[in-house]
Coordinates of C-alpha atoms in Angstrom, one line a residue:
M23 CA 39.9 -36.7 -39.1
I24 CA 38.2 -39.6 -37.6
T25 CA 37.7 -42.9 -39.4
A26 CA 35.4 -45.7 -38.4
S27 CA 36.2 -49.0 -40.0
N28 CA 33.6 -51.8 -40.1
I29 CA 32.2 -51.0 -36.7
T30 CA 29.8 -53.4 -35.1
K31 CA 28.3 -53.3 -31.6
S32 CA 26.2 -55.9 -29.8
F33 CA 24.4 -55.9 -26.5
D34 CA 23.4 -59.2 -25.0
G35 CA 23.6 -60.9 -28.4
V36 CA 21.6 -58.2 -30.2
Q37 CA 23.6 -56.4 -32.9
V38 CA 22.9 -52.7 -32.9
L39 CA 25.7 -51.5 -35.3
K40 CA 26.2 -53.6 -38.4
G41 CA 29.5 -52.9 -40.1
I42 CA 29.6 -49.1 -40.3
S43 CA 32.6 -47.6 -42.2
V44 CA 32.9 -43.8 -42.7
T45 CA 35.4 -41.0 -42.5
F46 CA 34.6 -37.7 -40.8
E47 CA 36.6 -34.8 -42.2
K48 CA 38.5 -32.1 -40.4
G49 CA 37.2 -28.5 -40.7
K50 CA 33.7 -29.7 -41.6
T51 CA 30.4 -30.2 -39.8
N52 CA 29.7 -33.9 -40.1
L53 CA 26.2 -34.9 -39.2
I54 CA 24.8 -38.2 -38.2
I55 CA 21.1 -38.6 -38.7
G56 CA 18.6 -41.4 -38.4
Q57 CA 15.4 -42.4 -36.7
S58 CA 15.2 -43.4 -33.0
G59 CA 16.7 -46.9 -32.7
S60 CA 18.9 -46.5 -35.9
G61 CA 22.1 -46.8 -33.8
K62 CA 23.4 -43.2 -34.1
T63 CA 23.7 -42.6 -30.3
V64 CA 25.5 -46.0 -29.9
F65 CA 27.8 -45.1 -32.8
L66 CA 28.6 -41.7 -31.3
K67 CA 29.4 -43.3 -27.9
C68 CA 31.7 -45.8 -29.7
M69 CA 33.6 -42.9 -31.3
L70 CA 33.8 -41.1 -27.9
G71 CA 35.2 -44.3 -26.3
L72 CA 32.2 -44.7 -24.0
F73 CA 31.4 -48.0 -25.7
E74 CA 34.0 -50.4 -27.0
P75 CA 33.0 -51.7 -30.5
T76 CA 32.4 -55.4 -30.7
T77 CA 34.5 -55.4 -33.9
G78 CA 36.2 -52.8 -36.0
E79 CA 38.4 -49.8 -35.4
I80 CA 38.0 -46.1 -34.5
L81 CA 41.0 -44.1 -35.8
Y82 CA 41.8 -40.6 -34.6
E83 CA 44.0 -39.5 -37.5
R84 CA 46.1 -42.7 -37.6
T85 CA 45.8 -43.7 -34.0
N86 CA 43.6 -46.7 -33.0
A87 CA 41.6 -45.5 -30.0
S88 CA 41.1 -49.0 -28.7
K89 CA 44.8 -49.7 -28.4
L90 CA 45.9 -46.7 -26.4
T91 CA 47.6 -46.8 -23.1
T92 CA 45.9 -45.1 -20.1
S93 CA 48.1 -42.1 -20.4
D94 CA 47.6 -41.8 -24.2
R95 CA 43.9 -42.2 -23.8
Q96 CA 43.9 -39.3 -21.3
K97 CA 45.8 -37.2 -23.8
L98 CA 43.3 -38.0 -26.5
R99 CA 40.5 -37.1 -24.1
S100 CA 42.0 -33.7 -23.6
E101 CA 41.8 -33.1 -27.3
I102 CA 38.0 -33.8 -27.4
G103 CA 35.3 -31.3 -26.7
T104 CA 31.7 -32.6 -26.1
V105 CA 28.4 -30.8 -26.1
F106 CA 25.8 -33.0 -24.4
Q107 CA 22.1 -33.1 -25.3
G108 CA 21.0 -31.5 -22.0
S109 CA 24.1 -29.2 -21.8
A110 CA 25.2 -31.1 -18.6
L111 CA 26.3 -28.0 -16.8
F112 CA 27.2 -28.1 -13.1
D113 CA 24.3 -26.4 -11.3
S114 CA 26.4 -25.3 -8.4
M115 CA 29.0 -23.6 -10.6
T116 CA 28.7 -20.2 -12.3
V117 CA 29.0 -19.9 -16.1
E118 CA 32.7 -19.1 -15.9
Q119 CA 33.4 -21.9 -13.4
N120 CA 31.7 -24.4 -15.8
V121 CA 33.8 -23.2 -18.7
K122 CA 37.0 -23.2 -16.6
F123 CA 36.5 -26.8 -15.4
P124 CA 38.1 -28.7 -18.4
L125 CA 41.2 -26.4 -18.0
E126 CA 41.5 -27.4 -14.4
M127 CA 41.2 -31.1 -15.4
F128 CA 43.5 -31.2 -18.4
A129 CA 45.5 -28.0 -19.0
N130 CA 48.9 -27.1 -17.6
M131 CA 48.1 -23.4 -17.2
T132 CA 48.5 -20.7 -14.6
E133 CA 45.4 -19.2 -12.9
K134 CA 45.8 -16.1 -15.1
Q135 CA 46.1 -18.1 -18.3
M136 CA 43.0 -20.0 -17.4
R137 CA 41.1 -16.8 -16.7
D138 CA 42.2 -15.3 -20.0
R139 CA 41.2 -18.4 -21.9
V140 CA 37.8 -18.4 -20.3
D141 CA 37.3 -14.7 -21.1
E142 CA 38.3 -15.5 -24.7
V143 CA 35.7 -18.2 -25.3
L144 CA 32.9 -16.5 -23.4
E145 CA 33.4 -13.5 -25.6
R146 CA 33.4 -15.8 -28.6
V147 CA 29.9 -17.2 -27.7
N148 CA 28.7 -13.7 -26.6
L149 CA 28.3 -14.5 -22.9
T150 CA 30.7 -12.2 -21.1
N151 CA 27.8 -10.5 -19.3
A152 CA 26.6 -13.9 -17.9
R153 CA 29.9 -15.1 -16.4
K154 CA 28.8 -14.8 -12.8
K155 CA 25.3 -16.3 -13.3
Y156 CA 24.3 -19.9 -12.5
P157 CA 22.8 -22.2 -15.1
S158 CA 19.3 -21.9 -13.5
E159 CA 19.5 -18.1 -14.1
I160 CA 20.0 -18.2 -17.9
S161 CA 17.9 -19.5 -20.8
G162 CA 18.2 -22.8 -22.5
G163 CA 19.9 -21.2 -25.5
M164 CA 22.4 -19.5 -23.3
Q165 CA 23.1 -22.8 -21.5
K166 CA 23.9 -24.4 -24.9
R167 CA 26.3 -21.6 -25.6
V168 CA 28.0 -22.2 -22.2
A169 CA 28.2 -25.9 -23.1
I170 CA 29.9 -24.9 -26.4
A171 CA 32.3 -22.6 -24.7
R172 CA 33.2 -25.3 -22.3
A173 CA 33.7 -27.8 -25.1
I174 CA 36.1 -25.5 -27.0
V175 CA 38.0 -24.0 -24.1
N176 CA 40.8 -26.6 -24.5
N177 CA 41.2 -25.9 -28.3
P178 CA 40.0 -29.4 -29.1
K179 CA 40.9 -31.2 -32.3
Y180 CA 37.6 -33.1 -32.2
L181 CA 34.2 -31.7 -31.3
F182 CA 31.2 -34.0 -30.6
C183 CA 27.7 -32.5 -30.3
D184 CA 24.7 -34.7 -29.2
E185 CA 21.4 -33.2 -30.3
P186 CA 22.7 -29.6 -29.7
N187 CA 19.3 -28.1 -30.7
S188 CA 17.2 -30.3 -28.5
G189 CA 14.5 -28.2 -26.7
L190 CA 15.4 -25.0 -28.4
D191 CA 13.1 -22.8 -30.5
P192 CA 13.8 -22.6 -34.3
Q193 CA 15.5 -19.2 -34.1
T194 CA 17.8 -20.2 -31.3
S195 CA 18.5 -23.5 -33.1
Q196 CA 19.7 -21.5 -36.1
L197 CA 22.0 -19.4 -33.9
I198 CA 23.5 -22.6 -32.3
D199 CA 24.0 -24.2 -35.8
K200 CA 25.7 -21.0 -37.1
L201 CA 28.0 -20.9 -34.0
I202 CA 29.0 -24.5 -34.2
H203 CA 29.7 -24.2 -38.0
E204 CA 31.8 -21.0 -37.4
I205 CA 33.8 -22.6 -34.6
T206 CA 34.4 -25.7 -36.7
Q207 CA 36.0 -23.5 -39.4
E208 CA 37.9 -21.3 -36.9
Y209 CA 39.4 -24.1 -34.9
N210 CA 39.6 -26.5 -37.9
T211 CA 38.1 -29.2 -35.8
T212 CA 36.6 -32.5 -36.8
T213 CA 33.1 -31.8 -35.7
I214 CA 30.5 -34.7 -35.4
I215 CA 26.9 -33.8 -34.7
N216 CA 24.1 -36.2 -33.8
T217 CA 20.8 -34.6 -34.8
H218 CA 17.1 -34.9 -35.5
D219 CA 16.9 -31.3 -36.7
M220 CA 16.4 -31.2 -40.5
N221 CA 17.1 -27.5 -40.6
S222 CA 20.6 -28.3 -39.4
V223 CA 20.9 -31.0 -42.1
L224 CA 20.0 -28.5 -44.9
E225 CA 21.9 -25.6 -43.4
I226 CA 25.2 -26.9 -42.1
G227 CA 25.4 -30.5 -43.4
E228 CA 28.8 -30.5 -45.1
K229 CA 28.9 -34.3 -44.6
I230 CA 25.8 -36.3 -43.7
V231 CA 25.7 -39.9 -42.7
Y232 CA 22.2 -41.5 -42.5
L233 CA 21.9 -44.6 -40.4
K234 CA 19.0 -47.1 -40.6
N235 CA 18.6 -50.2 -38.5
G236 CA 22.2 -50.2 -37.6
Y237 CA 23.5 -49.9 -41.2
K238 CA 25.0 -46.9 -43.0
E239 CA 22.2 -46.4 -45.5
W240 CA 23.5 -43.2 -47.2
E241 CA 26.2 -40.6 -47.0
G242 CA 26.6 -37.3 -48.9
D243 CA 26.2 -33.5 -48.2
K244 CA 23.3 -31.0 -48.0
N245 CA 23.3 -30.5 -51.7
S246 CA 23.3 -34.1 -52.8
I247 CA 20.6 -35.0 -50.2
I248 CA 18.1 -33.0 -52.2
V249 CA 18.5 -35.2 -55.3
A250 CA 19.4 -38.5 -53.6
E251 CA 17.5 -41.4 -55.0
N252 CA 17.1 -43.2 -51.7
K253 CA 13.5 -43.6 -50.6
P254 CA 14.1 -44.3 -46.8
L255 CA 16.3 -41.2 -46.7
Q256 CA 13.8 -39.0 -48.5
D257 CA 11.0 -40.3 -46.3
F258 CA 13.0 -39.5 -43.2
V259 CA 14.4 -36.1 -44.2
F260 CA 11.4 -34.7 -46.1
S261 CA 8.5 -36.2 -44.0
S262 CA 7.4 -32.7 -43.0
P263 CA 5.2 -31.1 -45.6
I264 CA 7.3 -27.9 -45.4
F265 CA 10.5 -29.8 -46.2
K266 CA 8.8 -31.8 -48.9
K267 CA 7.6 -28.6 -50.6
A268 CA 11.1 -27.1 -50.3
R269 CA 12.6 -30.1 -51.9
E270 CA 10.1 -30.1 -54.8
A271 CA 10.8 -26.4 -55.3
M272 CA 14.6 -27.0 -55.4
L273 CA 14.3 -30.0 -57.7
Y274 CA 12.1 -27.8 -60.0
E275 CA 14.9 -25.1 -60.1
I276 CA 17.6 -27.7 -60.7
N277 CA 15.6 -29.3 -63.6
N278 CA 14.9 -25.8 -65.1
F279 CA 18.6 -25.0 -65.0
K280 CA 19.5 -28.3 -66.7
N281 CA 17.0 -27.8 -69.4
K282 CA 18.3 -24.3 -70.2
N283 CA 21.8 -25.5 -70.4

């Protein structure tokens, strides 16, 4: 569980985050959504410790991340897995070398134990046949799966994903969503996903936080978002005609059910 309490962040006197408080739950896919400039990337970086909040606290369980010693901060970092927007793989390393890298950095394991763990996660993301390939030799979707394997190789308590579906086709995006959701449940991680993908919102949004102009405008889940009476939220999520029609159809079914009962 990660709790953000009254988080503000300013740059050169301009306030980007304006008192955000929210709890992200363990074993669930927690999504942060919002338009460009809403503050969601800055908020994610505050939680990752890349930015120090101007005011407020980030609690990992009950530990205040801003008050950790250097050694405790290093230990916390070893418990965090991150999937970056562009995958951020090392071009000069093979798939298995990329996945092994966090173990070499943080784990106290023998060479055989590291190889076994790499084998395990590559099998989990269905990439055992690509282990000797370089990132340039595999597709964008496969690169994202490598990034996920690298993020989970340390058995993280916390998993952060920044636009994991960026640049992927709809079918591959669904596979990545499904994989992240399954891994969240298997590892019981606190998973936080920054996304613009409304398919992700409606498919795996077990908790959704909508930011607007630096404020937390709304929070709920993929079911409550359908009936939420929040115009900025609805304008953002259902701006596409396809999603708008889907929402209308779902509301029609909900109203029919209510009328019959």
